Amino acid sequence: MPELPEVETTGRGIAAKLLNLRITKLEQHRRDLRFALPKNLASKLEGRKLVAVERRAKYLLLRLDDGYSLLLHLGMSGRMVIADADDGTRGKHDHVVFVFENGAVMRFNDARRFGMLDLVKTGEEHKHKLLAHIGPEPLDKAFTAKVLQERLAGRKTAIKLALLDQTVVAGIGNIYACEALYDAGINPNKEAGKVSADKLALLVPAIKKVLKAALKDGGSSLRDYVQTSGELGYFQTRFAVYDREGQPCPKCRAAKITCTGVLRFTQGGRSTFWCAAQQF
DNA sequence: CGGCGGTCCTGTCAGC
DNA sequence: TGCTGACAGGACCGCC
């Protein structure tokens, strides 16, 4: 589920509901997710107030009032489910449950357990092993075609795989890598270091565009999800190529071009969707 | 350092 | 209906 827009939306949902509230109780139902959870987590979190929520790449930082921050990653299947009142519902994969002073409950649910959770000293999170080598935020003004060109220089790997590399640029996952490359008209298999400056000048705005569009959509669909565990509006989102193998792509359809439709192949063990008539 | 493949896990869905 | 295999929005680690 979570790429940058979903993580950002989750963070906003947490802030909207739980900011400035104290954690009164922490339930920990596993000792580990992807990694071992911090020792004595409950005693470190109970009594603490949530004072801010920030995002870096696909990580969320929940700022606490004691100078520490909860660093968490949702992995592939992680989600935060918030309920205004605790009716006692606990799902099979609710690994960590936060109960707040007003009775609200936040459940960290992660079936595949690729997610993680750690405590870091606020202000020192950039030194954390997992954050130390993360690339620029794609929605920052400072993320320009020139910056991307520098970061891709000499890279022999495919451009699609380079976009998934969080040290090149932060927060992009499989869906938005496919969508951005389609939007920019770039063959996902093109050697990263050899993508022309002209193409990169299209790619950077394309990345920002698809992420912002998803953020806008996720903002309206995922907010409900975060609060209530209802159906995901997210899946109603219309992707141009992602998960649309065999279907005509929007550009070919608009131009009335008869093509093979959206193609799919595997890169780095993951599916890439693209249109050969539009990306080269 | 770059690139690649293996690996961690459960759930779901298509096909037989 | 089972059963099986493929695949899923991520990213670390070890090896070359």
Short mmCIF file of C-alpha atoms (C1' of nucleotides) in Angstrom, two decimals:
data_model
loop_
_atom_site.label_atom_id
_atom_site.label_comp_id
_atom_site.label_asym_id
_atom_site.label_seq_id
_atom_site.Cartn_x
_atom_site.Cartn_y
_atom_site.Cartn_z
CA MET A 1 0.00 0.00 0.00
CA PRO A 2 2.33 2.71 1.09
CA GLU A 3 4.38 4.90 -1.14
CA LEU A 4 5.03 8.54 -0.36
CA PRO A 5 1.44 9.79 -0.86
CA GLU A 6 -0.04 7.05 1.31
CA VAL A 7 2.53 7.50 4.04
CA GLU A 8 1.99 11.26 3.98
CA THR A 9 -1.77 10.77 4.12
CA THR A 10 -1.42 8.36 7.00
CA GLY A 11 0.71 10.90 8.84
CA ARG A 12 -1.86 13.62 8.30
CA GLY A 13 -4.59 11.32 9.51
CA ILE A 14 -2.66 10.59 12.68
CA ALA A 15 -2.00 14.29 13.28
CA ALA A 16 -5.63 15.24 12.67
CA LYS A 17 -6.87 12.81 15.29
CA LEU A 18 -4.15 12.38 17.86
CA LEU A 19 -1.98 15.47 18.10
CA ASN A 20 -1.33 16.74 21.63
CA LEU A 21 -2.77 13.64 23.23
CA ARG A 22 -0.97 11.40 25.68
CA ILE A 23 -0.50 7.71 25.13
CA THR A 24 -2.04 6.08 28.18
CA LYS A 25 -1.48 2.48 27.20
CA LEU A 26 0.61 0.58 24.70
CA GLU A 27 -0.14 -2.99 23.73
CA GLN A 28 2.65 -4.89 22.08
CA HIS A 29 1.60 -8.21 20.59
CA ARG A 30 4.92 -9.17 18.99
CA ARG A 31 8.55 -8.71 19.89
CA ASP A 32 9.48 -7.99 16.31
CA LEU A 33 8.27 -6.90 12.94
CA ARG A 34 11.00 -6.68 10.35
CA PHE A 35 13.38 -6.02 13.22
CA ALA A 36 13.16 -6.43 16.95
CA LEU A 37 11.09 -3.67 18.51
CA PRO A 38 12.83 -1.45 21.07
CA LYS A 39 13.08 -2.94 24.53
CA ASN A 40 10.58 -1.80 27.15
CA LEU A 41 8.61 0.01 24.47
CA ALA A 42 5.48 0.32 26.55
CA SER A 43 7.23 1.96 29.46
CA LYS A 44 8.99 4.33 27.08
CA LEU A 45 5.76 5.41 25.38
CA GLU A 46 3.13 5.35 28.07
CA GLY A 47 2.60 8.82 29.48
CA ARG A 48 4.18 10.49 26.46
CA LYS A 49 2.34 13.10 24.43
CA LEU A 50 2.34 13.14 20.61
CA VAL A 51 3.51 16.64 19.71
CA ALA A 52 4.11 16.47 15.95
CA VAL A 53 4.03 14.12 12.98
CA GLU A 54 6.57 14.30 10.18
CA ARG A 55 7.45 12.21 7.15
CA ARG A 56 10.83 11.44 5.62
CA ALA A 57 10.82 9.22 2.50
CA LYS A 58 8.36 6.43 3.37
CA TYR A 59 9.06 6.75 7.08
CA LEU A 60 6.88 8.53 9.61
CA LEU A 61 8.31 10.28 12.64
CA LEU A 62 5.93 10.62 15.55
CA ARG A 63 7.43 13.30 17.76
CA LEU A 64 7.01 12.76 21.47
CA ASP A 65 7.26 15.24 24.33
CA ASP A 66 10.35 13.68 25.88
CA GLY A 67 12.85 14.37 23.10
CA TYR A 68 12.36 11.07 21.37
CA SER A 69 10.56 10.17 18.16
CA LEU A 70 8.88 7.01 17.06
CA LEU A 71 10.27 6.08 13.65
CA LEU A 72 8.05 3.77 11.67
CA HIS A 73 7.73 2.24 8.25
CA LEU A 74 4.62 0.57 6.94
CA GLY A 75 6.44 -1.91 4.72
CA MET A 76 4.27 -3.46 2.03
CA SER A 77 1.12 -4.16 3.95
CA GLY A 78 1.25 -1.89 6.99
CA ARG A 79 -1.54 0.45 7.94
CA MET A 80 -2.59 2.60 10.82
CA VAL A 81 -6.20 2.21 11.81
CA ILE A 82 -7.58 4.85 14.14
CA ALA A 83 -10.84 4.64 16.04
CA ASP A 84 -12.24 7.49 18.10
CA ALA A 85 -13.24 5.10 20.83
CA ASP A 86 -11.89 1.69 21.77
CA ASP A 87 -14.52 -0.95 21.23
CA GLY A 88 -11.99 -3.64 21.96
CA THR A 89 -11.51 -4.65 18.34
CA ARG A 90 -8.10 -6.22 17.74
CA GLY A 91 -7.19 -7.71 14.41
CA LYS A 92 -4.97 -10.70 13.87
CA HIS A 93 -2.14 -8.51 12.67
CA ASP A 94 -2.55 -5.57 15.02
CA HIS A 95 0.99 -5.83 16.31
CA VAL A 96 1.18 -2.60 18.26
CA VAL A 97 -1.85 -0.78 19.66
CA PHE A 98 -1.74 2.76 21.05
CA VAL A 99 -4.47 3.89 23.40
CA PHE A 100 -4.75 7.64 23.98
CA GLU A 101 -5.99 9.67 26.90
CA ASN A 102 -9.24 10.57 25.15
CA GLY A 103 -10.02 6.92 24.50
CA ALA A 104 -8.94 6.93 20.84
CA VAL A 105 -7.03 3.90 19.59
CA MET A 106 -4.45 3.56 16.87
CA ARG A 107 -3.64 0.05 15.66
CA PHE A 108 -0.50 -0.71 13.66
CA ASN A 109 -1.66 -3.55 11.45
CA ASP A 110 0.84 -5.29 9.19
CA ALA A 111 0.06 -8.74 7.87
CA ARG A 112 3.37 -9.30 6.12
CA ARG A 113 5.44 -7.74 8.88
CA PHE A 114 7.78 -5.95 6.50
CA GLY A 115 7.16 -2.80 8.50
CA MET A 116 9.35 -1.55 11.32
CA LEU A 117 9.24 0.63 14.37
CA ASP A 118 12.07 2.19 16.34
CA LEU A 119 12.78 4.98 18.79
CA VAL A 120 15.26 7.69 17.89
CA LYS A 121 16.42 10.84 19.58
CA THR A 122 14.60 13.77 18.02
CA GLY A 123 16.98 15.72 15.80
CA GLU A 124 19.26 12.75 15.37
CA GLU A 125 17.04 10.67 13.13
CA HIS A 126 19.17 11.50 10.10
CA LYS A 127 21.91 9.46 11.74
CA HIS A 128 19.65 6.42 11.96
CA LYS A 129 20.95 3.59 9.85
CA LEU A 130 17.75 3.47 7.85
CA LEU A 131 17.61 7.18 7.11
CA ALA A 132 21.28 8.01 6.76
CA HIS A 133 21.54 7.43 3.02
CA ILE A 134 18.09 8.46 1.85
CA GLY A 135 17.95 10.74 -1.19
CA PRO A 136 16.13 14.05 -1.69
CA GLU A 137 12.41 14.51 -1.15
CA PRO A 138 10.80 14.56 -4.61
CA LEU A 139 8.26 17.23 -3.71
CA ASP A 140 10.92 19.66 -2.47
CA LYS A 141 11.65 22.60 -4.75
CA ALA A 142 15.29 21.62 -4.50
CA PHE A 143 14.53 18.39 -6.36
CA THR A 144 15.20 19.46 -9.94
CA ALA A 145 16.14 17.77 -13.20
CA LYS A 146 19.72 18.90 -12.63
CA VAL A 147 19.80 17.25 -9.21
CA LEU A 148 18.38 14.03 -10.57
CA GLN A 149 20.84 14.06 -13.45
CA GLU A 150 23.74 14.31 -11.01
CA ARG A 151 22.40 11.46 -8.93
CA LEU A 152 21.93 9.23 -11.97
CA ALA A 153 25.28 10.02 -13.55
CA GLY A 154 27.15 6.86 -14.45
CA ARG A 155 24.42 4.59 -13.16
CA LYS A 156 24.10 1.59 -15.41
CA THR A 157 20.95 0.22 -13.87
CA ALA A 158 17.57 0.70 -15.55
CA ILE A 159 15.89 4.03 -14.89
CA LYS A 160 12.89 2.29 -13.33
CA LEU A 161 15.12 0.54 -10.79
CA ALA A 162 16.99 3.79 -10.11
CA LEU A 163 13.70 5.50 -9.23
CA LEU A 164 12.95 2.73 -6.75
CA ASP A 165 16.36 3.23 -5.15
CA GLN A 166 15.61 5.34 -2.08
CA THR A 167 19.15 6.73 -2.05
CA VAL A 168 18.54 8.31 -5.47
CA VAL A 169 15.21 9.89 -4.61
CA ALA A 170 12.98 9.25 -1.63
CA GLY A 171 9.47 7.92 -1.44
CA ILE A 172 8.82 6.58 -4.94
CA GLY A 173 7.57 3.01 -5.13
CA ASN A 174 6.55 0.60 -7.85
CA ILE A 175 3.30 2.29 -8.82
CA TYR A 176 4.55 5.84 -9.11
CA ALA A 177 7.81 4.82 -10.78
CA CYS A 178 5.74 3.22 -13.56
CA GLU A 179 3.31 6.12 -13.73
CA ALA A 180 5.97 8.84 -13.79
CA LEU A 181 8.00 7.12 -16.51
CA TYR A 182 4.87 6.72 -18.59
CA ASP A 183 3.94 10.35 -18.11
CA ALA A 184 7.43 11.46 -19.14
CA GLY A 185 7.57 9.06 -22.12
CA ILE A 186 10.67 7.22 -20.93
CA ASN A 187 11.36 3.52 -21.52
CA PRO A 188 11.66 1.96 -18.06
CA ASN A 189 14.52 -0.20 -19.26
CA LYS A 190 16.66 2.73 -20.41
CA GLU A 191 20.04 2.91 -18.71
CA ALA A 192 19.64 5.45 -15.91
CA GLY A 193 22.83 7.36 -16.62
CA LYS A 194 21.92 7.70 -20.28
CA VAL A 195 18.49 9.27 -19.98
CA SER A 196 18.81 12.61 -21.79
CA ALA A 197 18.60 15.96 -20.03
CA ASP A 198 15.46 16.68 -22.07
CA LYS A 199 13.81 13.54 -20.76
CA LEU A 200 14.86 14.27 -17.19
CA ALA A 201 13.33 17.72 -17.58
CA LEU A 202 10.06 15.90 -18.24
CA LEU A 203 10.57 13.21 -15.63
CA VAL A 204 11.00 15.43 -12.60
CA PRO A 205 7.73 17.34 -13.15
CA ALA A 206 6.06 14.01 -13.95
CA ILE A 207 7.17 12.58 -10.60
CA LYS A 208 5.87 15.63 -8.76
CA LYS A 209 2.64 15.52 -10.74
CA VAL A 210 1.79 11.87 -10.08
CA LEU A 211 2.72 12.11 -6.41
CA LYS A 212 0.64 15.25 -5.92
CA ALA A 213 -2.32 13.76 -7.75
CA ALA A 214 -2.16 10.66 -5.57
CA LEU A 215 -1.78 12.79 -2.48
CA LYS A 216 -4.89 14.71 -3.40
CA ASP A 217 -6.79 11.53 -4.05
CA GLY A 218 -5.34 9.69 -1.08
CA GLY A 219 -6.20 12.67 1.01
CA SER A 220 -9.85 12.09 0.37
CA SER A 221 -9.87 8.31 0.18
CA LEU A 222 -7.28 7.19 2.67
CA ARG A 223 -8.31 9.60 5.38
CA ASP A 224 -11.46 7.59 5.89
CA TYR A 225 -9.45 4.44 5.89
CA VAL A 226 -7.10 5.65 8.55
CA GLN A 227 -9.99 6.55 10.77
CA THR A 228 -12.35 3.70 10.33
CA SER A 229 -10.76 0.73 8.60
CA GLY A 230 -13.40 0.98 5.89
CA GLU A 231 -12.87 0.17 2.25
CA LEU A 232 -9.87 1.59 0.51
CA GLY A 233 -10.82 4.34 -1.89
CA TYR A 234 -7.26 4.04 -3.01
CA PHE A 235 -7.98 1.16 -5.33
CA GLN A 236 -10.51 3.25 -7.16
CA THR A 237 -7.70 5.48 -8.32
CA ARG A 238 -7.22 5.28 -12.03
CA PHE A 239 -3.68 4.51 -12.98
CA ALA A 240 -2.56 5.10 -16.55
CA VAL A 241 -0.48 1.94 -16.83
CA TYR A 242 0.01 0.31 -13.43
CA ASP A 243 -1.86 -3.00 -13.19
CA ARG A 244 -3.45 -2.39 -16.59
CA GLU A 245 -1.68 -5.00 -18.68
CA GLY A 246 -3.27 -5.45 -22.10
CA GLN A 247 -5.44 -2.37 -21.88
CA PRO A 248 -4.90 0.58 -24.20
CA CYS A 249 -3.00 3.39 -22.47
CA PRO A 250 -4.63 6.83 -22.20
CA LYS A 251 -2.28 8.53 -24.65
CA CYS A 252 -2.79 5.91 -27.37
CA ARG A 253 -6.50 5.95 -26.77
CA ALA A 254 -6.64 9.73 -27.08
CA ALA A 255 -4.53 9.66 -30.25
CA LYS A 256 -6.54 6.72 -31.61
CA ILE A 257 -3.32 4.76 -32.04
CA THR A 258 -3.75 1.01 -32.30
CA CYS A 259 -1.01 -0.48 -30.14
CA THR A 260 -0.32 -3.63 -28.18
CA GLY A 261 -1.76 -2.08 -25.06
CA VAL A 262 0.04 -1.82 -21.74
CA LEU A 263 2.95 -4.26 -21.46
CA ARG A 264 4.32 -5.89 -18.38
CA PHE A 265 7.75 -7.30 -17.62
CA THR A 266 9.86 -7.93 -14.55
CA GLN A 267 12.66 -5.71 -13.30
CA GLY A 268 14.41 -6.45 -10.04
CA GLY A 269 11.77 -9.05 -9.31
CA ARG A 270 8.94 -6.56 -9.61
CA SER A 271 6.39 -5.83 -12.31
CA THR A 272 6.89 -2.89 -14.62
CA PHE A 273 3.95 -1.64 -16.68
CA TRP A 274 4.53 0.53 -19.73
CA CYS A 275 3.46 1.38 -23.28
CA ALA A 276 6.01 0.74 -26.03
CA ALA A 277 4.27 3.22 -28.34
CA GLN A 278 4.67 6.05 -25.85
CA GLN A 279 7.92 5.33 -24.01
CA PHE A 280 11.34 5.17 -25.61
"C1'" DC B 1 30.73 1.59 -4.55
"C1'" DG B 2 27.41 -0.55 -8.05
"C1'" DG B 3 24.51 -4.23 -9.35
"C1'" DC B 4 22.04 -8.34 -8.65
"C1'" DG B 5 19.51 -12.06 -6.41
"C1'" DG B 6 17.72 -13.93 -2.29
"C1'" DT B 7 14.97 -13.20 1.57
"C1'" DC B 8 11.73 -11.81 5.16
"C1'" DC B 9 6.01 -12.75 5.75
"C1'" DT B 10 0.75 -13.44 4.92
"C1'" DG B 11 -3.15 -12.89 2.00
"C1'" DT B 12 -5.57 -13.16 -2.30
"C1'" DC B 13 -6.79 -14.68 -6.64
"C1'" DA B 14 -6.63 -17.38 -11.00
"C1'" DG B 15 -6.58 -21.84 -12.76
"C1'" DC B 16 -7.17 -26.63 -12.44
"C1'" DT C 1 -14.85 -26.71 -2.87
"C1'" DG C 2 -9.76 -27.51 -2.25
"C1'" DC C 3 -5.25 -27.17 -3.66
"C1'" DT C 4 -1.23 -24.84 -5.90
"C1'" DG C 5 1.43 -21.32 -7.69
"C1'" DA C 6 2.02 -16.59 -8.83
"C1'" DC C 7 2.01 -12.28 -7.18
"C1'" DA C 8 1.40 -8.10 -4.01
"C1'" DG C 9 2.16 -0.88 -2.88
"C1'" DG C 10 9.41 -2.55 0.37
"C1'" DA C 11 14.05 -2.70 1.20
"C1'" DC C 12 17.92 -4.94 3.59
"C1'" DC C 13 21.86 -8.04 3.22
"C1'" DG C 14 25.49 -10.57 1.34
"C1'" DC C 15 28.10 -11.68 -2.54
"C1'" DC C 16 30.64 -10.72 -6.76
#
